[in-house]
mmCIF file of C-alpha atoms in Angstrom:
data_model
loop_
_atom_site.group_PDB
_atom_site.id
_atom_site.type_symbol
_atom_site.label_atom_id
_atom_site.label_comp_id
_atom_site.label_asym_id
_atom_site.label_seq_id
_atom_site.Cartn_x
_atom_site.Cartn_y
_atom_site.Cartn_z
ATOM 1 C CA UNK A 1 -3.986 47.261 -49.302
ATOM 2 C CA UNK A 2 -5.200 43.700 -49.196
ATOM 3 C CA UNK A 3 -7.716 43.408 -46.312
ATOM 4 C CA UNK A 4 -7.195 39.524 -45.782
ATOM 5 C CA UNK A 5 -3.622 39.769 -44.304
ATOM 6 C CA UNK A 6 -4.593 42.709 -42.191
ATOM 7 C CA UNK A 7 -7.660 40.825 -40.779
ATOM 8 C CA UNK A 8 -5.549 37.820 -40.282
ATOM 9 C CA UNK A 9 -2.930 39.692 -38.298
ATOM 10 C CA UNK A 10 -5.614 41.336 -36.211
ATOM 11 C CA UNK A 11 -7.138 38.061 -35.348
ATOM 12 C CA UNK A 12 -3.910 36.772 -34.253
ATOM 13 C CA UNK A 13 -3.341 39.727 -32.199
ATOM 14 C CA UNK A 14 -6.807 39.185 -30.480
ATOM 15 C CA UNK A 15 -6.018 35.543 -29.991
ATOM 16 C CA UNK A 16 -2.595 36.270 -28.394
ATOM 17 C CA UNK A 17 -4.317 38.860 -26.084
ATOM 18 C CA UNK A 18 -7.136 36.437 -25.081
ATOM 19 C CA UNK A 19 -4.478 33.600 -24.255
ATOM 20 C CA UNK A 20 -2.520 36.144 -22.216
ATOM 21 C CA UNK A 21 -5.442 37.183 -20.273
ATOM 22 C CA UNK A 22 -6.415 33.565 -19.671
ATOM 23 C CA UNK A 23 -3.029 32.946 -18.158
ATOM 24 C CA UNK A 24 -3.324 36.022 -15.952
ATOM 25 C CA UNK A 25 -6.799 34.970 -14.623
ATOM 26 C CA UNK A 26 -5.497 31.484 -14.086
ATOM 27 C CA UNK A 27 -2.423 32.846 -12.142
ATOM 28 C CA UNK A 28 -4.600 35.140 -10.042
ATOM 29 C CA UNK A 29 -7.117 32.384 -9.257
ATOM 30 C CA UNK A 30 -4.332 30.054 -7.969
ATOM 31 C CA UNK A 31 -2.079 32.575 -6.321
ATOM 32 C CA UNK A 32 -2.667 31.042 -2.819
ATOM 33 C CA UNK A 33 -3.470 27.539 -4.106
ATOM 34 C CA UNK A 34 -0.838 25.121 -2.968
ATOM 35 C CA UNK A 35 -2.597 21.839 -3.903
ATOM 36 C CA UNK A 36 -0.041 19.301 -4.802
ATOM 37 C CA UNK A 37 2.625 20.969 -2.615
ATOM 38 C CA UNK A 38 4.676 18.146 -1.037
ATOM 39 C CA UNK A 39 7.935 19.596 0.118
ATOM 40 C CA UNK A 40 11.041 17.687 1.154
ATOM 41 C CA UNK A 41 11.506 17.727 5.100
ATOM 42 C CA UNK A 42 14.856 17.677 6.843
ATOM 43 C CA UNK A 43 13.924 14.442 8.215
ATOM 44 C CA UNK A 44 11.835 11.735 6.542
ATOM 45 C CA UNK A 45 8.579 11.334 8.447
ATOM 46 C CA UNK A 46 5.756 9.126 7.277
ATOM 47 C CA UNK A 47 2.206 9.860 8.575
ATOM 48 C CA UNK A 48 1.231 6.550 6.785
ATOM 49 C CA UNK A 49 3.393 4.719 9.304
ATOM 50 C CA UNK A 50 2.518 6.649 12.408
ATOM 51 C CA UNK A 51 -1.056 7.572 11.782
ATOM 52 C CA UNK A 52 -1.932 4.798 9.372
ATOM 53 C CA UNK A 53 -0.081 1.552 10.390
ATOM 54 C CA UNK A 54 0.209 2.323 14.108
ATOM 55 C CA UNK A 55 -2.980 4.396 14.412
ATOM 56 C CA UNK A 56 -1.470 7.144 16.388
ATOM 57 C CA UNK A 57 -4.140 9.864 16.928
ATOM 58 C CA UNK A 58 -3.576 13.263 15.465
ATOM 59 C CA UNK A 59 -3.934 14.977 18.827
ATOM 60 C CA UNK A 60 -1.221 12.859 20.474
ATOM 61 C CA UNK A 61 1.398 14.710 18.351
ATOM 62 C CA UNK A 62 -0.590 17.956 17.481
ATOM 63 C CA UNK A 63 -1.772 18.476 21.021
ATOM 64 C CA UNK A 64 -2.424 22.149 20.667
ATOM 65 C CA UNK A 65 -5.095 21.677 17.923
ATOM 66 C CA UNK A 66 -7.942 21.391 20.499
ATOM 67 C CA UNK A 67 -6.585 24.096 22.724
ATOM 68 C CA UNK A 68 -5.793 26.923 20.449
ATOM 69 C CA UNK A 69 -5.643 28.382 16.986
ATOM 70 C CA UNK A 70 -2.499 26.508 15.980
ATOM 71 C CA UNK A 71 -2.109 22.706 15.734
ATOM 72 C CA UNK A 72 1.680 23.076 16.074
ATOM 73 C CA UNK A 73 4.201 20.381 15.371
ATOM 74 C CA UNK A 74 5.258 17.934 18.288
ATOM 75 C CA UNK A 75 8.420 18.687 20.209
ATOM 76 C CA UNK A 76 11.418 16.633 19.986
ATOM 77 C CA UNK A 77 10.677 15.423 23.510
ATOM 78 C CA UNK A 78 7.445 13.827 22.231
ATOM 79 C CA UNK A 79 9.142 12.204 19.293
ATOM 80 C CA UNK A 80 11.869 10.696 21.525
ATOM 81 C CA UNK A 81 9.474 9.577 24.130
ATOM 82 C CA UNK A 82 9.006 6.721 21.499
ATOM 83 C CA UNK A 83 12.242 6.724 19.603
ATOM 84 C CA UNK A 84 14.604 6.077 22.538
ATOM 85 C CA UNK A 85 13.503 2.528 22.241
ATOM 86 C CA UNK A 86 11.655 2.345 18.881
ATOM 87 C CA UNK A 87 13.528 2.145 15.432
ATOM 88 C CA UNK A 88 16.753 3.374 16.896
ATOM 89 C CA UNK A 89 18.666 1.702 14.158
ATOM 90 C CA UNK A 90 17.271 3.915 11.390
ATOM 91 C CA UNK A 91 19.385 6.656 9.938
ATOM 92 C CA UNK A 92 16.627 9.399 10.447
ATOM 93 C CA UNK A 93 15.934 8.410 13.981
ATOM 94 C CA UNK A 94 19.661 8.620 14.744
ATOM 95 C CA UNK A 95 19.890 11.979 13.112
ATOM 96 C CA UNK A 96 16.819 13.111 15.284
ATOM 97 C CA UNK A 97 18.495 11.766 18.367
ATOM 98 C CA UNK A 98 21.703 13.820 17.623
ATOM 99 C CA UNK A 99 19.669 17.052 17.049
ATOM 100 C CA UNK A 100 17.903 16.265 20.415
ATOM 101 C CA UNK A 101 21.080 15.651 22.274
ATOM 102 C CA UNK A 102 22.612 18.959 20.843
ATOM 103 C CA UNK A 103 19.435 20.706 22.415
ATOM 104 C CA UNK A 104 18.289 21.952 19.055
ATOM 105 C CA UNK A 105 14.950 21.778 17.104
ATOM 106 C CA UNK A 106 14.233 20.331 13.716
ATOM 107 C CA UNK A 107 13.247 23.135 11.211
ATOM 108 C CA UNK A 108 10.297 21.391 9.575
ATOM 109 C CA UNK A 109 9.058 22.886 6.307
ATOM 110 C CA UNK A 110 5.474 24.389 6.693
ATOM 111 C CA UNK A 111 2.947 22.836 4.401
ATOM 112 C CA UNK A 112 -0.329 24.573 4.960
ATOM 113 C CA UNK A 113 -0.364 28.369 5.248
ATOM 114 C CA UNK A 114 -3.280 30.744 5.019
ATOM 115 C CA UNK A 115 -2.938 34.491 4.061
ATOM 116 C CA UNK A 116 -2.136 36.806 7.014
ATOM 117 C CA UNK A 117 -5.492 38.517 6.724
ATOM 118 C CA UNK A 118 -7.380 35.282 7.250
ATOM 119 C CA UNK A 119 -7.802 33.996 10.868
ATOM 120 C CA UNK A 120 -8.286 30.170 11.451
ATOM 121 C CA UNK A 121 -8.695 28.627 14.868
ATOM 122 C CA UNK A 122 -8.120 24.823 15.004
ATOM 123 C CA UNK A 123 -9.736 24.689 18.514
ATOM 124 C CA UNK A 124 -13.070 25.848 17.154
ATOM 125 C CA UNK A 125 -13.235 23.205 14.505
ATOM 126 C CA UNK A 126 -11.777 20.273 16.498
ATOM 127 C CA UNK A 127 -14.161 20.883 19.472
ATOM 128 C CA UNK A 128 -17.063 21.221 16.887
ATOM 129 C CA UNK A 129 -16.359 17.509 15.915
ATOM 130 C CA UNK A 130 -14.665 18.173 12.551
ATOM 131 C CA UNK A 131 -12.292 15.466 11.531
ATOM 132 C CA UNK A 132 -8.824 16.483 10.629
ATOM 133 C CA UNK A 133 -9.200 14.714 7.299
ATOM 134 C CA UNK A 134 -11.826 17.170 6.232
ATOM 135 C CA UNK A 135 -9.264 19.765 5.465
ATOM 136 C CA UNK A 136 -5.936 17.889 5.477
ATOM 137 C CA UNK A 137 -7.045 14.873 3.417
ATOM 138 C CA UNK A 138 -6.326 11.106 4.271
ATOM 139 C CA UNK A 139 -3.309 11.869 6.101
ATOM 140 C CA UNK A 140 -3.012 8.370 7.320
ATOM 141 C CA UNK A 141 -2.274 7.243 3.851
ATOM 142 C CA UNK A 142 0.516 9.856 3.128
ATOM 143 C CA UNK A 143 4.160 8.686 3.161
ATOM 144 C CA UNK A 144 4.866 12.343 2.518
ATOM 145 C CA UNK A 145 2.590 15.090 3.802
ATOM 146 C CA UNK A 146 1.368 17.612 1.481
ATOM 147 C CA UNK A 147 -1.619 19.864 0.669
ATOM 148 C CA UNK A 148 -4.488 18.127 -1.104
ATOM 149 C CA UNK A 149 -7.301 20.708 -0.684
ATOM 150 C CA UNK A 150 -7.518 24.342 -1.809
ATOM 151 C CA UNK A 151 -8.432 25.901 1.556
ATOM 152 C CA UNK A 152 -9.771 29.066 0.058
ATOM 153 C CA UNK A 153 -12.578 31.266 1.324
ATOM 154 C CA UNK A 154 -15.164 29.648 -0.847
ATOM 155 C CA UNK A 155 -14.359 26.160 0.513
ATOM 156 C CA UNK A 156 -14.769 27.525 4.080
ATOM 157 C CA UNK A 157 -18.068 29.090 3.324
ATOM 158 C CA UNK A 158 -19.477 25.956 1.567
ATOM 159 C CA UNK A 159 -18.543 23.957 4.578
ATOM 160 C CA UNK A 160 -20.163 26.477 6.998
ATOM 161 C CA UNK A 161 -23.406 26.515 4.981
ATOM 162 C CA UNK A 162 -23.788 22.814 4.299
ATOM 163 C CA UNK A 163 -22.903 21.168 7.622
ATOM 164 C CA UNK A 164 -24.484 21.248 10.987
ATOM 165 C CA UNK A 165 -22.069 20.661 13.989
ATOM 166 C CA UNK A 166 -24.180 22.483 16.514
ATOM 167 C CA UNK A 167 -25.946 19.565 18.135
ATOM 168 C CA UNK A 168 -22.818 17.540 18.842
ATOM 169 C CA UNK A 169 -21.426 20.664 20.449
ATOM 170 C CA UNK A 170 -24.503 21.164 22.557
ATOM 171 C CA UNK A 171 -24.186 17.565 23.702
ATOM 172 C CA UNK A 172 -20.504 18.075 24.531
ATOM 173 C CA UNK A 173 -21.180 21.273 26.636
ATOM 174 C CA UNK A 174 -23.615 19.271 28.765
ATOM 175 C CA UNK A 175 -23.307 21.609 31.866
ATOM 176 C CA UNK A 176 -25.414 24.178 30.235
ATOM 177 C CA UNK A 177 -28.985 24.006 28.879
ATOM 178 C CA UNK A 178 -28.847 23.578 25.085
ATOM 179 C CA UNK A 179 -31.530 26.181 24.582
ATOM 180 C CA UNK A 180 -29.503 28.644 26.665
ATOM 181 C CA UNK A 181 -26.433 27.852 24.627
ATOM 182 C CA UNK A 182 -28.458 28.356 21.396
ATOM 183 C CA UNK A 183 -29.504 31.771 22.435
ATOM 184 C CA UNK A 184 -25.949 32.758 23.316
ATOM 185 C CA UNK A 185 -24.665 31.340 20.011
ATOM 186 C CA UNK A 186 -27.267 33.170 18.127
ATOM 187 C CA UNK A 187 -26.214 36.496 19.395
ATOM 188 C CA UNK A 188 -22.497 35.728 19.600
ATOM 189 C CA UNK A 189 -21.772 32.811 17.240
ATOM 190 C CA UNK A 190 -18.060 32.594 17.925
ATOM 191 C CA UNK A 191 -18.818 31.607 21.607
ATOM 192 C CA UNK A 192 -19.984 28.208 20.503
ATOM 193 C CA UNK A 193 -16.434 27.100 19.991
ATOM 194 C CA UNK A 194 -15.162 28.000 23.506
ATOM 195 C CA UNK A 195 -15.256 25.424 26.256
ATOM 196 C CA UNK A 196 -17.910 25.055 28.969
ATOM 197 C CA UNK A 197 -15.476 26.220 31.700
ATOM 198 C CA UNK A 198 -15.278 29.609 29.982
ATOM 199 C CA UNK A 199 -19.151 29.832 29.562
ATOM 200 C CA UNK A 200 -19.724 29.025 33.212
ATOM 201 C CA UNK A 201 -17.021 31.462 34.119
ATOM 202 C CA UNK A 202 -18.773 34.249 32.215
ATOM 203 C CA UNK A 203 -22.077 33.360 33.848
ATOM 204 C CA UNK A 204 -20.563 33.349 37.352
ATOM 205 C CA UNK A 205 -19.065 36.890 36.592
ATOM 206 C CA UNK A 206 -22.496 38.136 35.757
ATOM 207 C CA UNK A 207 -21.782 38.661 32.033
ATOM 208 C CA UNK A 208 -25.212 38.892 30.359
ATOM 209 C CA UNK A 209 -25.468 38.506 26.630
ATOM 210 C CA UNK A 210 -29.335 38.519 26.014
ATOM 211 C CA UNK A 211 -31.447 40.590 28.196
ATOM 212 C CA UNK A 212 -34.750 39.360 26.641
ATOM 213 C CA UNK A 213 -35.533 36.663 24.199
ATOM 214 C CA UNK A 214 -37.786 38.957 22.204
ATOM 215 C CA UNK A 215 -34.589 40.865 21.300
ATOM 216 C CA UNK A 216 -33.492 38.014 19.064
ATOM 217 C CA UNK A 217 -34.292 38.501 15.293
ATOM 218 C CA UNK A 218 -35.756 35.782 13.294
ATOM 219 C CA UNK A 219 -32.596 35.302 11.316
ATOM 220 C CA UNK A 220 -29.197 36.990 11.279
ATOM 221 C CA UNK A 221 -28.436 39.396 8.262
ATOM 222 C CA UNK A 222 -26.517 36.471 6.532
ATOM 223 C CA UNK A 223 -29.446 34.149 6.822
ATOM 224 C CA UNK A 224 -27.751 31.784 9.215
ATOM 225 C CA UNK A 225 -30.111 29.661 11.360
ATOM 226 C CA UNK A 226 -29.891 29.214 15.148
ATOM 227 C CA UNK A 227 -28.655 25.729 14.753
ATOM 228 C CA UNK A 228 -26.249 26.317 11.915
ATOM 229 C CA UNK A 229 -22.768 24.963 12.503
ATOM 230 C CA UNK A 230 -20.896 28.263 12.155
ATOM 231 C CA UNK A 231 -21.414 32.006 11.223
ATOM 232 C CA UNK A 232 -20.693 33.412 7.895
ATOM 233 C CA UNK A 233 -20.033 37.017 8.730
ATOM 234 C CA UNK A 234 -16.805 38.443 7.270
ATOM 235 C CA UNK A 235 -15.413 39.431 10.795
ATOM 236 C CA UNK A 236 -15.422 35.829 11.877
ATOM 237 C CA UNK A 237 -12.350 35.174 9.751
ATOM 238 C CA UNK A 238 -11.153 38.682 9.016
ATOM 239 C CA UNK A 239 -10.916 40.375 12.490
#
């Protein structure tokens, strides 16, 4: 038996297997990667016009972003608040008004979606001073909204490690001493992202988090410092 054809066939088989494995690895690595996803919406809506040209603040429409975990989409009442008098001759605005008059809602196509096992709270991040563009890209330049960042666990951890949003938050929660807040955050990191009213209520209710300062370790198990912007423990996002 000639060894050359045998070896040639064997090398071809190995090459095919390696190419197949490469495709499998690529697929698994991008299974939740929606970068470049710009879906068609039931009504044409341009963030470039609203957020860019007219400089409408994100929180004017996405009001829940600073109050809870979900940014939510604006209600038709919020849209019609302007479009009862603005651009009423445009076809999409007329379609929207017809839907509004029928008492229905627009079924927008969701763009950004995390796996069910990952918990993300918009309120924590907005109140920590993080700009919407950090995750969502330059929305004010997008005629069609889409996903431009991977938004995977590694991206979140890099941001948590490399940025310090603690001091701006301490300044915002001015009703408490920054040192006291730092101690509370050190023991219970997620508390940094709740509002000062809740912290005051807890104190008034006699809820004590740290009995003695000497109980504080020099560093948490993950190596997060007192003034770090956010915890990196698994249970922060994977409750």
